[in-house]
PDB file of C-alpha atoms in Angstrom:
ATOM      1  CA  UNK A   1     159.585 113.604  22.429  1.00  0.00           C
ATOM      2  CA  UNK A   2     161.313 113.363  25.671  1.00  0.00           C
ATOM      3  CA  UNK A   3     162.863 115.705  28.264  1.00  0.00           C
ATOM      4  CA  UNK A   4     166.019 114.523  29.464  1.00  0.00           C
ATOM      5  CA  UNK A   5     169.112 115.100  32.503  1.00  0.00           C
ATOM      6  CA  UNK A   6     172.526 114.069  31.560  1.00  0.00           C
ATOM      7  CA  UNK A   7     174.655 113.781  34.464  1.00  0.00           C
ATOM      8  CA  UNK A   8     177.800 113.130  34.144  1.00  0.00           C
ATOM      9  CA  UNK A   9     181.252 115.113  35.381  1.00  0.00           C
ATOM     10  CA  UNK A  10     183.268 114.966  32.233  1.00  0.00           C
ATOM     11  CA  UNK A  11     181.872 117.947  29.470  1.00  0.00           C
ATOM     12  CA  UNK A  12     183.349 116.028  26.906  1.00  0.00           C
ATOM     13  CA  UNK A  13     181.468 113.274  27.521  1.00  0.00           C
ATOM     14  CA  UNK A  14     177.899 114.770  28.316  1.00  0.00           C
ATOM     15  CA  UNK A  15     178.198 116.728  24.933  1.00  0.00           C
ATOM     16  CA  UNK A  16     179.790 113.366  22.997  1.00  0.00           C
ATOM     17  CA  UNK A  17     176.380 111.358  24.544  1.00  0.00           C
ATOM     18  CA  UNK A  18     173.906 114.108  23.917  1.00  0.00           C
ATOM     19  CA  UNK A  19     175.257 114.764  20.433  1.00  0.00           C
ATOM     20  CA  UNK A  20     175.112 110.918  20.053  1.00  0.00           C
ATOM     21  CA  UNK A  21     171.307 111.341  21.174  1.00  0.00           C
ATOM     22  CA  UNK A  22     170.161 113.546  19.160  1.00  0.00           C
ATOM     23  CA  UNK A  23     171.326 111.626  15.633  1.00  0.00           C
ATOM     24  CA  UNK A  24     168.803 108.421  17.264  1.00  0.00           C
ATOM     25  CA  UNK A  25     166.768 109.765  19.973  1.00  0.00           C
ATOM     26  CA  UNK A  26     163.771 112.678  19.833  1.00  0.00           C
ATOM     27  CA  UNK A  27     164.233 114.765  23.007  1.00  0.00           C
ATOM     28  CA  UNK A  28     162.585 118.141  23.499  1.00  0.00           C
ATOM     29  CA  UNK A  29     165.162 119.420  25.635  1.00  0.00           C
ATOM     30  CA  UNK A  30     168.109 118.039  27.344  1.00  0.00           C
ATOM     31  CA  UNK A  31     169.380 119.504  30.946  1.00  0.00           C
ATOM     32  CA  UNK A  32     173.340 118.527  31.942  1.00  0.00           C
ATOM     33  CA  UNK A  33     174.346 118.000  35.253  1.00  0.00           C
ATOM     34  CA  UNK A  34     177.930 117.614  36.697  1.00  0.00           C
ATOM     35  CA  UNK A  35     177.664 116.457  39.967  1.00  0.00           C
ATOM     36  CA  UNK A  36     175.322 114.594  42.462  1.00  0.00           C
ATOM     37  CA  UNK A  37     174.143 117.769  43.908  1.00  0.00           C
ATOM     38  CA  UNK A  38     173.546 119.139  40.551  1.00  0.00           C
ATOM     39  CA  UNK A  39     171.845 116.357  39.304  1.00  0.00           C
ATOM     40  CA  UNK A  40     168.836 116.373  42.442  1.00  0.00           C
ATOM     41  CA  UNK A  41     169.204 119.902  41.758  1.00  0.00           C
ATOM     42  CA  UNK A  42     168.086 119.514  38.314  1.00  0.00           C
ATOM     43  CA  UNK A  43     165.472 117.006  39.447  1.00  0.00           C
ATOM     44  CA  UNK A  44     163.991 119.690  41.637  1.00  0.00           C
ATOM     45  CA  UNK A  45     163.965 122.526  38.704  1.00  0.00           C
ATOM     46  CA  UNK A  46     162.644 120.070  35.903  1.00  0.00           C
ATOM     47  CA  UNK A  47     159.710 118.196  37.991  1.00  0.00           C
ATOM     48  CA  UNK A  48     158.452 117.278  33.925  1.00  0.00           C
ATOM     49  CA  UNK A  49     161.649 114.991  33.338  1.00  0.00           C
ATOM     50  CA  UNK A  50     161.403 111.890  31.641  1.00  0.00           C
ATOM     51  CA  UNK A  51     164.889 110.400  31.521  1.00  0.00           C
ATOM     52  CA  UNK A  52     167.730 110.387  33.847  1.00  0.00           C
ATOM     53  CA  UNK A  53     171.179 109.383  32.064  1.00  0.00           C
ATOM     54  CA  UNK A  54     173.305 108.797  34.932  1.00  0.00           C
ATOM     55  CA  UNK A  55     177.307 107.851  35.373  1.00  0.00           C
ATOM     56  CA  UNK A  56     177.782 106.345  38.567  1.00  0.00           C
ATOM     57  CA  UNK A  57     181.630 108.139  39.087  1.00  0.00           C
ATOM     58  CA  UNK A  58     180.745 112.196  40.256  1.00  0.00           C
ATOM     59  CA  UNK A  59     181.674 114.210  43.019  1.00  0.00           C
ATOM     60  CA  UNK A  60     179.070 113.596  45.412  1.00  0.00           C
ATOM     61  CA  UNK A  61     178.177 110.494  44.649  1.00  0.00           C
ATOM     62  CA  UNK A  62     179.276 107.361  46.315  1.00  0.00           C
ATOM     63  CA  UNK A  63     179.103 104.295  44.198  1.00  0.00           C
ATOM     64  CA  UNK A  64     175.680 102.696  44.043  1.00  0.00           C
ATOM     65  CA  UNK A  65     174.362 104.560  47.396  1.00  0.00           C
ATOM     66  CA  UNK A  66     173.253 108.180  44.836  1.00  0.00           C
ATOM     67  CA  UNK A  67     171.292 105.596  42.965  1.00  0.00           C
ATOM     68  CA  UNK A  68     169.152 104.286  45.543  1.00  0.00           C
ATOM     69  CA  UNK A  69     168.652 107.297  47.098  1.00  0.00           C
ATOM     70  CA  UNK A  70     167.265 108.633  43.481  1.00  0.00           C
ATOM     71  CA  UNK A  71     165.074 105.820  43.128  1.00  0.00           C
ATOM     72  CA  UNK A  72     164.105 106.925  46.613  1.00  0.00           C
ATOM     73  CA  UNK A  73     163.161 110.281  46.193  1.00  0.00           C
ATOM     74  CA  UNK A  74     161.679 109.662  42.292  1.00  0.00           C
ATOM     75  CA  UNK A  75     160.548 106.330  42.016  1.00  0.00           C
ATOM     76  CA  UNK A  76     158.472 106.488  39.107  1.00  0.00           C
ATOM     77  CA  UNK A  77     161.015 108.207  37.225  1.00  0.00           C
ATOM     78  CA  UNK A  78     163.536 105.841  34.647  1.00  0.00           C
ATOM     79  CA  UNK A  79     167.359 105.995  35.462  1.00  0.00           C
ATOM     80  CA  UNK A  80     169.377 104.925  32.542  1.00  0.00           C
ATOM     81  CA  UNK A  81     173.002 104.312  34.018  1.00  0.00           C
ATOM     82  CA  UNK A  82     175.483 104.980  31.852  1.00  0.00           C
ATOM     83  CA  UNK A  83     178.833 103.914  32.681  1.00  0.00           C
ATOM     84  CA  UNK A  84     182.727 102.971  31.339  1.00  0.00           C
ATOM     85  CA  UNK A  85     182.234  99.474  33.606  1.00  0.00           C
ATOM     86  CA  UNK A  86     181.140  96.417  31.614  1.00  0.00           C
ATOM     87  CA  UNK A  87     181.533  94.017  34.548  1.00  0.00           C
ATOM     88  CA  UNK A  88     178.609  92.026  34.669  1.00  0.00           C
ATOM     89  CA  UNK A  89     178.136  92.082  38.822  1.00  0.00           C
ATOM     90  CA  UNK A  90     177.919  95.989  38.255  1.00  0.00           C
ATOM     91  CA  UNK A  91     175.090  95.233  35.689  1.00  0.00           C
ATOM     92  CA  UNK A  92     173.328  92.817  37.481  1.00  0.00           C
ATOM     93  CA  UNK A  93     173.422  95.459  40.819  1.00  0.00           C
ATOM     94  CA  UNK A  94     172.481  98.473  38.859  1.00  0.00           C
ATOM     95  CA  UNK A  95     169.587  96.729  37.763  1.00  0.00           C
ATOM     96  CA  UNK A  96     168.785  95.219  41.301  1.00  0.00           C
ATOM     97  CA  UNK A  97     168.951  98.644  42.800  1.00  0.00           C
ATOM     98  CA  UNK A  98     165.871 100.210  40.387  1.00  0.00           C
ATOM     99  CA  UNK A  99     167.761 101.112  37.470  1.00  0.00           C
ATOM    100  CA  UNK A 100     165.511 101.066  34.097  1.00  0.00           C
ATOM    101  CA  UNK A 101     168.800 100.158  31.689  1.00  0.00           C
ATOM    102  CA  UNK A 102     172.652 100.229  32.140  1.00  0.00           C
ATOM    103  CA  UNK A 103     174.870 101.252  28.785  1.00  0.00           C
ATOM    104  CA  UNK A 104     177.735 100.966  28.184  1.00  0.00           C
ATOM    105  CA  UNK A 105     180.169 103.916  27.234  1.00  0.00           C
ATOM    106  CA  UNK A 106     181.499 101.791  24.366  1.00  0.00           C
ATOM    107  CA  UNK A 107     177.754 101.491  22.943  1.00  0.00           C
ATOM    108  CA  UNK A 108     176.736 102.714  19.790  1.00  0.00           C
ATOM    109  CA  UNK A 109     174.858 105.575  19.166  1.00  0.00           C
ATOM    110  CA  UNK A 110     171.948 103.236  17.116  1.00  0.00           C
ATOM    111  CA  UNK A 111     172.349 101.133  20.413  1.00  0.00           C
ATOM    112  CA  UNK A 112     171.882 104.306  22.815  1.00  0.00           C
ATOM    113  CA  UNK A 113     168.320 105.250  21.109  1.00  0.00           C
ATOM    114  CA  UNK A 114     166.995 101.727  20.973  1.00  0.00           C
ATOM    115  CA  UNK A 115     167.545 101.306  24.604  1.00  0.00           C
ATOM    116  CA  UNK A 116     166.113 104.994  25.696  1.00  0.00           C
ATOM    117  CA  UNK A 117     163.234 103.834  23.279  1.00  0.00           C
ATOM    118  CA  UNK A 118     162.883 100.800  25.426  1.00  0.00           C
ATOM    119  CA  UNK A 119     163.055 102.329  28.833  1.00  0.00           C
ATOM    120  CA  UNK A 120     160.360 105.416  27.655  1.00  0.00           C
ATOM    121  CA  UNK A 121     158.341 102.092  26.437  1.00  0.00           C
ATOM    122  CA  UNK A 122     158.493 100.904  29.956  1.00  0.00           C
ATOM    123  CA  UNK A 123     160.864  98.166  29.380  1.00  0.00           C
ATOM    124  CA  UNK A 124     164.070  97.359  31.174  1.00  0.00           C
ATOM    125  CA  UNK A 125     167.321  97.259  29.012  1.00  0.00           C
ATOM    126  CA  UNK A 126     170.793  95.818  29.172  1.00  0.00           C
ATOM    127  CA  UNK A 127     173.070  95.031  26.177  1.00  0.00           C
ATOM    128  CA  UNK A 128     172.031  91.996  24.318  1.00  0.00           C
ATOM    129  CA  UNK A 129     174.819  89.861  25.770  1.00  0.00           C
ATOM    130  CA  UNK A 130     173.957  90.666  29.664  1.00  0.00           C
ATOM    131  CA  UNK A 131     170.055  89.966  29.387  1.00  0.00           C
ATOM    132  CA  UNK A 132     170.470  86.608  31.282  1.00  0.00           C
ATOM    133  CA  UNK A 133     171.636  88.895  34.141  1.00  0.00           C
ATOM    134  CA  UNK A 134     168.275  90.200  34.638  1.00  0.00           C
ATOM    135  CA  UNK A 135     167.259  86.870  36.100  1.00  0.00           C
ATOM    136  CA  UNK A 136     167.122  86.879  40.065  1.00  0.00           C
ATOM    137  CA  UNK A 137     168.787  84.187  41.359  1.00  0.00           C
ATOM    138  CA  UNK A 138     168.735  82.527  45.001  1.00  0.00           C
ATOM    139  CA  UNK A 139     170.571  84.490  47.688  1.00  0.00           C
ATOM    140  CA  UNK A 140     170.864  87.494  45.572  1.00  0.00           C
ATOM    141  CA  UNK A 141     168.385  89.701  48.237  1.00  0.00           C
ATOM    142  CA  UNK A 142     171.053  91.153  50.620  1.00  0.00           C
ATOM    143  CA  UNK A 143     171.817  93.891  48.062  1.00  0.00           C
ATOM    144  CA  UNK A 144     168.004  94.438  48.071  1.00  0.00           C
ATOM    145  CA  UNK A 145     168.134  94.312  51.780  1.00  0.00           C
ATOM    146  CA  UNK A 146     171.330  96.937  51.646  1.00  0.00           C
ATOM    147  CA  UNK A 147     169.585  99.326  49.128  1.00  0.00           C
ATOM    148  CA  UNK A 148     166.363  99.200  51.515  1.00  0.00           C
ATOM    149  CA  UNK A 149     168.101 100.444  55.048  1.00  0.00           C
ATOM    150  CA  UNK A 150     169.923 102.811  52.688  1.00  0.00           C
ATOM    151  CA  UNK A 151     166.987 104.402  51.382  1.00  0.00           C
ATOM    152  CA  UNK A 152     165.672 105.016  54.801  1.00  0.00           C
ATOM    153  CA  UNK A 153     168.512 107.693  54.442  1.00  0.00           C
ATOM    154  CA  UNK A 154     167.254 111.534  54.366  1.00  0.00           C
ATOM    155  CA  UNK A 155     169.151 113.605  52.020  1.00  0.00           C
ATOM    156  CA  UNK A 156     171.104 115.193  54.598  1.00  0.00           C
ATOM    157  CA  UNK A 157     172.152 111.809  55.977  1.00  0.00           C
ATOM    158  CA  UNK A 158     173.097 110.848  52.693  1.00  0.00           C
ATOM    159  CA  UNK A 159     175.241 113.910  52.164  1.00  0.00           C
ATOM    160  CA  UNK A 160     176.783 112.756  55.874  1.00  0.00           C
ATOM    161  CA  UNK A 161     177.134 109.191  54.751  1.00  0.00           C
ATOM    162  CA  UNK A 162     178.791 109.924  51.760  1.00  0.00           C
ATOM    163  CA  UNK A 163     181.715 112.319  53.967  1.00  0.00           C
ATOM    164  CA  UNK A 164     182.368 109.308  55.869  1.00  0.00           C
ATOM    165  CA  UNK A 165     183.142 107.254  53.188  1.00  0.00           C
ATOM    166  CA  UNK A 166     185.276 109.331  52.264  1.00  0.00           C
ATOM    167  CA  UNK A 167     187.428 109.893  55.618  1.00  0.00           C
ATOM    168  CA  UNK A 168     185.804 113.629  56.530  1.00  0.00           C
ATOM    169  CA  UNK A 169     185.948 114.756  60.415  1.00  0.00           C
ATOM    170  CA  UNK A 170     182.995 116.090  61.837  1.00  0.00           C
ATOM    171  CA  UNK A 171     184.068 119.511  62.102  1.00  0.00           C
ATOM    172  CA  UNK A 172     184.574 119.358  58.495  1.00  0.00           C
ATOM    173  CA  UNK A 173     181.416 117.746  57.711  1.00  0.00           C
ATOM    174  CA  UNK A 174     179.642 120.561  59.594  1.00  0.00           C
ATOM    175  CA  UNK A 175     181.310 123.441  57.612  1.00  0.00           C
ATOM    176  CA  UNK A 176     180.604 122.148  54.124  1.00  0.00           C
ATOM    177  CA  UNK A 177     177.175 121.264  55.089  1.00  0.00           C
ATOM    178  CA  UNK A 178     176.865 124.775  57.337  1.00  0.00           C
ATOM    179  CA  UNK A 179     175.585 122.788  60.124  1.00  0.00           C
ATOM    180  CA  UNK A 180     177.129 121.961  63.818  1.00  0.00           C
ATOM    181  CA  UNK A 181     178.889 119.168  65.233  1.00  0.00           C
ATOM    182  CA  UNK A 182     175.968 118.565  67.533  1.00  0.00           C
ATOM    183  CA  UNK A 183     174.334 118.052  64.268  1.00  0.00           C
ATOM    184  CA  UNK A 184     176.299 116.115  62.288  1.00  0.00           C
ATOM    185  CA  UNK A 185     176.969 113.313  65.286  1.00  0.00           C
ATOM    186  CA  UNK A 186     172.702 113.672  65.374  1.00  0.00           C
ATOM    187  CA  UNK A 187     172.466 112.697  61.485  1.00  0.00           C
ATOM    188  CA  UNK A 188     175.235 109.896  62.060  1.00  0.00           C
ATOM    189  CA  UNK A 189     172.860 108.675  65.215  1.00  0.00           C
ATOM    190  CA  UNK A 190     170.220 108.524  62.672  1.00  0.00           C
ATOM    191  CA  UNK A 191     172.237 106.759  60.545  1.00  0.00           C
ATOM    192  CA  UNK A 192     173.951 103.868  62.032  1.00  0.00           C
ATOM    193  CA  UNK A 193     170.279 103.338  63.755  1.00  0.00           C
ATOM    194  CA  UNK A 194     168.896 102.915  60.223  1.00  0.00           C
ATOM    195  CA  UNK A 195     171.881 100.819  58.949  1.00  0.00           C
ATOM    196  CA  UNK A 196     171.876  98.660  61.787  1.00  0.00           C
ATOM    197  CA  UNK A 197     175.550  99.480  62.575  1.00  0.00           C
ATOM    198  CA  UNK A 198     177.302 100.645  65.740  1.00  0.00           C
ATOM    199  CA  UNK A 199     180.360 102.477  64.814  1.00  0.00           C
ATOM    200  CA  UNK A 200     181.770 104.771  62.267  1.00  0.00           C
ATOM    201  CA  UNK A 201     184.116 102.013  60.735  1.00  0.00           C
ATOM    202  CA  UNK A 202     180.949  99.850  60.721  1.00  0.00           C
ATOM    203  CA  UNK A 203     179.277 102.320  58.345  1.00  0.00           C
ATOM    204  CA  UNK A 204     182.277 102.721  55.912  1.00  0.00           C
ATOM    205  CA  UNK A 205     182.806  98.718  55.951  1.00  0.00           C
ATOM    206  CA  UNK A 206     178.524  98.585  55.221  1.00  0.00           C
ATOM    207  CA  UNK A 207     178.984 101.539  52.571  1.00  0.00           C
ATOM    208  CA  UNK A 208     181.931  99.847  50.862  1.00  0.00           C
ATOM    209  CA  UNK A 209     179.355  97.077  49.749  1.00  0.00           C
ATOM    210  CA  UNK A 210     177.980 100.059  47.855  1.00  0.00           C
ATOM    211  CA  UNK A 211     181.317 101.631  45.923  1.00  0.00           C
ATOM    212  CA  UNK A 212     182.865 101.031  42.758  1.00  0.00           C
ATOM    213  CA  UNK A 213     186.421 100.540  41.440  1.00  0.00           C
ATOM    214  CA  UNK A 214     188.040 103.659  39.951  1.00  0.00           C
ATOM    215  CA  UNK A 215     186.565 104.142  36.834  1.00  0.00           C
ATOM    216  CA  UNK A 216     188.947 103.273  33.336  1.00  0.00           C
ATOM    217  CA  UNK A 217     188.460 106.916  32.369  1.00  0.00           C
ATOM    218  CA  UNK A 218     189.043 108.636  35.852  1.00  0.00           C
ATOM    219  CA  UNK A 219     192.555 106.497  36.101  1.00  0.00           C
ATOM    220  CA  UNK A 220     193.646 107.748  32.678  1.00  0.00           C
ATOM    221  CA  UNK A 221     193.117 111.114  33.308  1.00  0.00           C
ATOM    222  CA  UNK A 222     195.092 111.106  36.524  1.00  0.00           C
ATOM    223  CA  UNK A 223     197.638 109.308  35.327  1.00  0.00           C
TER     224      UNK A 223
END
């Protein structure tokens, strides 16, 4: 029996997966989440967690950088990513960046339990047809090298980081965090000095490396 977080911004989804879950899958209780922020929330409240089910696409949460900064603050604790992507580079990354398994959102639920059987068994767990991307080949550290300055991130920087990706001033980065200018340009200080950047277009150009494409779903839904 397992405690689980599902995290993931679409309700129709969460209660498709954890319906899909419980026909395969024994789990004492299951906690949904809805957002990044909701998700560490979550974390924090449930200390006893055993899985986290995690899509990649919430508000909050900026490609592959809410990952690594998860692994960060939990290391010992399985992420199961759980995304509408089946592009094998966002497998093989996923995995790179501490990830215990990456499903698909086309899997089946049969599929789903084996591989949350697999990761609570301490294994790691792609689909059958991606295992050979679990092989590290030559040259493929500077993602490791990327996820390690990243995770030298504090929360807060993260939370900073993830407004300039997505083209925030500073005055309104200080009054959705509740903080002051003086602050802000203090945390992005911190931050290019831990990224190894100089400028604020440096940092979004570094951070890109760490975003996805639109998700399938997302596109659909706005279209």
């Amino acid at each position: 029996m397992a405690k689980l977080i599902v995290a993931d911004d679409h309700p129709l989804f969460r209660n498709a997966l954890i319906n899909a879950i419980s026909h395969t899958f024994a789990a004492t209780s299951t906690v949904e989440a809805d957002s990044f922020e909701a998700t560490c929330t979550a974390l924090e409240a449930n200390p006893d967690t055993d899985l986290l089910l995690l899509d990649l696409h919430m508000p909050g949460n900026c490609g592959f950088l809410g990952l690594i900064q998860l692994k960060k603050e939990y290391p010992t604790l399985p992420i199961v990513v759980i995304s509408a992507s089946e592009d094998p580079d966002v497998v093989k990354r996923v995995i790179s960046f501490g990830a215990s398994a990456y499903i698909p959102k086309s899997a089946h639920p049969v599929e789903i339990g084996k591989a949350l059987e697999a990761v609570l068994d301490g294994d790691t767990w792609v689909p059958p047809g991606m295992r050979h991307l679990l092989v590290q080949r030559p040259g493929d550290d500077s993602d490791t090298d990327l996820a390690a300055r990243v995770a030298q991130l504090t929360p807060q920087q993260y939370k900073v980081l993830y407004f300039l990706t997505e083209g925030w001033l500073n005055k309104q980065i200080a009054y959705d965090l509740n903080i002051s200018e003086a602050t802000v340009k203090a945390h992005m200080t911190a931050i290019f000095r831990k990224l190894g950047v100089a400028t604020r277009t440096q940092v979004v150009i570094l951070a890109q490396r760490l975003q996805l494409e639109a998700p399938v779903d997302r596109a659909l839904k706005s279209s």
